[in-house]
mmCIF file of C-alpha atoms in Angstrom:
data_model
loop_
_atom_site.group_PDB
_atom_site.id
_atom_site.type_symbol
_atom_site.label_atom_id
_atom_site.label_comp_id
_atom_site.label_asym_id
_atom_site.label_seq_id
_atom_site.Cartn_x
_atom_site.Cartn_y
_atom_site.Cartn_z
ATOM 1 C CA UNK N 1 -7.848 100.781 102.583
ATOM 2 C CA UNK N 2 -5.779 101.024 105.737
ATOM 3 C CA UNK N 3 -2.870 103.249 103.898
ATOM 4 C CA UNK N 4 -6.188 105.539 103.494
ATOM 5 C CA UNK N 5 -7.695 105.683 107.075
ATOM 6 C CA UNK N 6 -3.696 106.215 107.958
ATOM 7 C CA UNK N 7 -3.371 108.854 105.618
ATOM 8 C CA UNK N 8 -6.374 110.877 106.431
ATOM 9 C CA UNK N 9 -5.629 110.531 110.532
ATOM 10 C CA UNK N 10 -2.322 111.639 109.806
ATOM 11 C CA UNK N 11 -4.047 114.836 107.874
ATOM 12 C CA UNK N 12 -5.801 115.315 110.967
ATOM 13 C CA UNK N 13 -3.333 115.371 113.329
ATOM 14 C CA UNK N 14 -1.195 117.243 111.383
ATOM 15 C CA UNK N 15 -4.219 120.189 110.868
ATOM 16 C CA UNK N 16 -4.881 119.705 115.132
ATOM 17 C CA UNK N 17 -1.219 120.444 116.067
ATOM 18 C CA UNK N 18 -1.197 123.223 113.216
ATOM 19 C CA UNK N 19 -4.103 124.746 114.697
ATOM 20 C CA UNK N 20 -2.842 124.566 118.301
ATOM 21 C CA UNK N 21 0.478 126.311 117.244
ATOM 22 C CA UNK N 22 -1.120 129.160 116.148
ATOM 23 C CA UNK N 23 -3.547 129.693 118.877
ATOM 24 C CA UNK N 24 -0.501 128.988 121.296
ATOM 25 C CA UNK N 25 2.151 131.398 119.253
ATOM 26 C CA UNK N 26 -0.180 133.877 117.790
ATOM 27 C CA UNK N 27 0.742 137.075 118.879
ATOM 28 C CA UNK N 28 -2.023 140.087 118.547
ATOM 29 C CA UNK N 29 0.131 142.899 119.113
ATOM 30 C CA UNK N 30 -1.309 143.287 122.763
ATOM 31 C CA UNK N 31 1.960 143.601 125.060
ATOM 32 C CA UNK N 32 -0.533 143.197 128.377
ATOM 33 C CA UNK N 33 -0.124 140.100 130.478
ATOM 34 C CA UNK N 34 -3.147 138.075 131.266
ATOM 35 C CA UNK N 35 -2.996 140.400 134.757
ATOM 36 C CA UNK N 36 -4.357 143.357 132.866
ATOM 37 C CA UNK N 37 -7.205 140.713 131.349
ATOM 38 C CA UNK N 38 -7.574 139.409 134.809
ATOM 39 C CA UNK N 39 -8.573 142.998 136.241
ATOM 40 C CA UNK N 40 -10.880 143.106 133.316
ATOM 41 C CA UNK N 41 -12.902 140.397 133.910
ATOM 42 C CA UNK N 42 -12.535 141.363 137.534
ATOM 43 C CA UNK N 43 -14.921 144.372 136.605
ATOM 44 C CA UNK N 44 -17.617 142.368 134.561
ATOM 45 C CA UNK N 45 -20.023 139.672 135.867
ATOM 46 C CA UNK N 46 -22.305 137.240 133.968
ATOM 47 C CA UNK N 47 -25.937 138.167 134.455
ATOM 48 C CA UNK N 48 -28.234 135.020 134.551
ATOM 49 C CA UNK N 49 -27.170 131.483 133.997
ATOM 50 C CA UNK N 50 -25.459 130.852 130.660
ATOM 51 C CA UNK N 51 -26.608 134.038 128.887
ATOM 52 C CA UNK N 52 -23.027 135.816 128.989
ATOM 53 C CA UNK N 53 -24.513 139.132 129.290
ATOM 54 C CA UNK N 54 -21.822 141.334 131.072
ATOM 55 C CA UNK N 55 -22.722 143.589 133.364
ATOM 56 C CA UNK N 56 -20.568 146.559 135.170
ATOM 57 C CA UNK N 57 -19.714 146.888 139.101
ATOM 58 C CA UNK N 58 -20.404 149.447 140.792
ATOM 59 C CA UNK N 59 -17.679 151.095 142.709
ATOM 60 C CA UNK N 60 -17.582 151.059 145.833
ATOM 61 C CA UNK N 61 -18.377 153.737 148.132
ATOM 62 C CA UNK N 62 -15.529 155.315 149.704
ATOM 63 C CA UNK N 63 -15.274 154.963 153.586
ATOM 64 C CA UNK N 64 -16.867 157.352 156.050
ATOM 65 C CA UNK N 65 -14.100 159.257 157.620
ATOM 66 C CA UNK N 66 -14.202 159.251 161.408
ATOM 67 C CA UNK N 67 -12.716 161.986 163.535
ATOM 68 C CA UNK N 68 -12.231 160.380 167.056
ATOM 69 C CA UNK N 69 -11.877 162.655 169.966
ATOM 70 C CA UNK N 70 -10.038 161.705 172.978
ATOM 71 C CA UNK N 71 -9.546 164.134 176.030
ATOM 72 C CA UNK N 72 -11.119 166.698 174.055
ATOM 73 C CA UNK N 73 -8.955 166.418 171.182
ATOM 74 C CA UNK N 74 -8.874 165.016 167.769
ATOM 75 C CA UNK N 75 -6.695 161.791 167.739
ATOM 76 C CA UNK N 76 -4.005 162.434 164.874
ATOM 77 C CA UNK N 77 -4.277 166.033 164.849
ATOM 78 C CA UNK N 78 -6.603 168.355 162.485
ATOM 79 C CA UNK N 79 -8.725 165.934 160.147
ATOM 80 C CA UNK N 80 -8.620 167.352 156.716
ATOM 81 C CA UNK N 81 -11.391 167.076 154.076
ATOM 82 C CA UNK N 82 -11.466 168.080 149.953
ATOM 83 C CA UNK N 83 -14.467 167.379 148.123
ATOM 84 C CA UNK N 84 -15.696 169.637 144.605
ATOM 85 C CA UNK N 85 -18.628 171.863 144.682
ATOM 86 C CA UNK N 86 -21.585 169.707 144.738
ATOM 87 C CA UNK N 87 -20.336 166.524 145.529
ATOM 88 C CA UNK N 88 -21.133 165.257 148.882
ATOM 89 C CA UNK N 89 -19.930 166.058 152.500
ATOM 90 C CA UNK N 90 -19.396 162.960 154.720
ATOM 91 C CA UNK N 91 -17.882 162.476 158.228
ATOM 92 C CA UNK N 92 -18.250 161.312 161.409
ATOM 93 C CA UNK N 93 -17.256 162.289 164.922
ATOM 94 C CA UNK N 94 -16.871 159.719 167.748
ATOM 95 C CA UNK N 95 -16.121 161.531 171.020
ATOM 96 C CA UNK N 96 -15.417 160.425 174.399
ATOM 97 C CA UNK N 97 -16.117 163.694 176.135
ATOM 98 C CA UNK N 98 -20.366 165.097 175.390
ATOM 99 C CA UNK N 99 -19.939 168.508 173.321
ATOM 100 C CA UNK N 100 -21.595 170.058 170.567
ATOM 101 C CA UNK N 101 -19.802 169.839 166.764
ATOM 102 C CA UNK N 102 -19.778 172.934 164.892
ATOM 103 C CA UNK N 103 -18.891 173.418 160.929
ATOM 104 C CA UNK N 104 -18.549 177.014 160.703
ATOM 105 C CA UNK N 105 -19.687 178.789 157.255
ATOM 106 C CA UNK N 106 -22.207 176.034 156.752
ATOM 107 C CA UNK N 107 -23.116 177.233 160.366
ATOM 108 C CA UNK N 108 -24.037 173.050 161.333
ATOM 109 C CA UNK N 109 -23.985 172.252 164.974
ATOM 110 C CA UNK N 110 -25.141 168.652 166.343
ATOM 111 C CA UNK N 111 -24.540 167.357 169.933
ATOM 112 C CA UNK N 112 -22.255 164.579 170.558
ATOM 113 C CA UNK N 113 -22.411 162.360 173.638
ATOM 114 C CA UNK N 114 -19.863 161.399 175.749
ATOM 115 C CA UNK N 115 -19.281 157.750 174.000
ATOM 116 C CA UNK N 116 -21.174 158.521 171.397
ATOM 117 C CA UNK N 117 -20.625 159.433 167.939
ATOM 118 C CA UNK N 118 -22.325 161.824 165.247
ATOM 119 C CA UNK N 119 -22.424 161.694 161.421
ATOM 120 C CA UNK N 120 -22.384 164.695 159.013
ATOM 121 C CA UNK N 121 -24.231 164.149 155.502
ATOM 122 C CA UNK N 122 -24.756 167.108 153.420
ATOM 123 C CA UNK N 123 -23.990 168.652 150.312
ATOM 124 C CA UNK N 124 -20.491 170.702 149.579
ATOM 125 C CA UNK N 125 -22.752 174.152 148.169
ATOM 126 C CA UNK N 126 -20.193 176.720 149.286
ATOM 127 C CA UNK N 127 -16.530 176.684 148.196
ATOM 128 C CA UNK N 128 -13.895 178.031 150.580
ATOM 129 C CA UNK N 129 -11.840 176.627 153.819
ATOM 130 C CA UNK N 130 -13.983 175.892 156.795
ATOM 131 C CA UNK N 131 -13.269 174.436 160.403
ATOM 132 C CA UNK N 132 -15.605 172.170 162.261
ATOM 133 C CA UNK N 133 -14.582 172.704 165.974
ATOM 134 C CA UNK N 134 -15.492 171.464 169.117
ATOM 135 C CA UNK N 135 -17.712 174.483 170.098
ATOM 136 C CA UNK N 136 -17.318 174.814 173.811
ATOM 137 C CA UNK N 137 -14.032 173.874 174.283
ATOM 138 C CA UNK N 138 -12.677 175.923 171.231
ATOM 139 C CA UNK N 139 -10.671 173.077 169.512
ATOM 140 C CA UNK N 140 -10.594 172.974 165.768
ATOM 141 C CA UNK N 141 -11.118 169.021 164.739
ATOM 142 C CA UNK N 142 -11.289 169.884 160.979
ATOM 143 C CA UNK N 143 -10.888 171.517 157.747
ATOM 144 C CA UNK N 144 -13.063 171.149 155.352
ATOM 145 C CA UNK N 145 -11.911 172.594 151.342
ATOM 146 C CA UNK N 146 -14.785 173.085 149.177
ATOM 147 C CA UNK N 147 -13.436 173.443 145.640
ATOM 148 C CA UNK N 148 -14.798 174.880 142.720
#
């Protein structure tokens, strides 16, 4: 009875290490490395606790561009902006001098204080090349491409 109890443990293990061969050699024809899984699963999240359901990220939104002005000029030079028609127009000015902002073509002026800083927010619904300036003083602080 004992040569039978060996015989099936030994049918056991020998189906186990079988078994953990193939799962360890088995080779699907996928030449990604567990990074490109990783990223995957990076972009999915479990919804609830244990139900598995996968749910998307959202992206995040890109960063508010900030034009800071220093002695009456833009830091850096001549901030440049491309968005498509439609999409969304967003910047902000952060001054340390008070002086109105003006996007010319989409003829937008808003007062900025000395310390203070502004935000722009509207939609892109005229394509061309436009300059936001510093109004009084005359200096250009961006351009702005609105493409079709």
């Amino acid at each position: 009875m004992q040569s039978n109890t060996a015989r099936v443990l030994v049918g056991i293990a020998a189906v186990a290490a079988a078994v953990i061969l193939l799962l360890v050699l088995k080779d699907d024809g996928d030449d990604k490395s567990s990074d490109g899984d990783a990223t995957t699963a990076a972009k999915t999240t479990t919804s609830g606790a244990g139900q598995g359901q996968a749910e998307e990220q959202k992206p995040a939104k890109p960063a508010v561009p900030t034009i800071v002005i220093r002695d009456g000029e833009p830091v850096g030079g001549i901030a440049e902006i491309s968005v498509d028609e439609g999409d969304q127009v967003r910047f902000k000015v952060k001054s340390d001098i008070s002086e109105e902002v003006h996007l010319h073509g989409y003829d937008i002026a808003k007062e900025v204080e000395a310390g203070g800083t502004v935000s722009f927010d509207f939609p892109a619904t005229i394509e061309g090349i436009f300059e936001a300036e510093l109004e009084h003083l005359g200096e250009q602080i961006l351009e702005l491409t609105v493409n079709p």
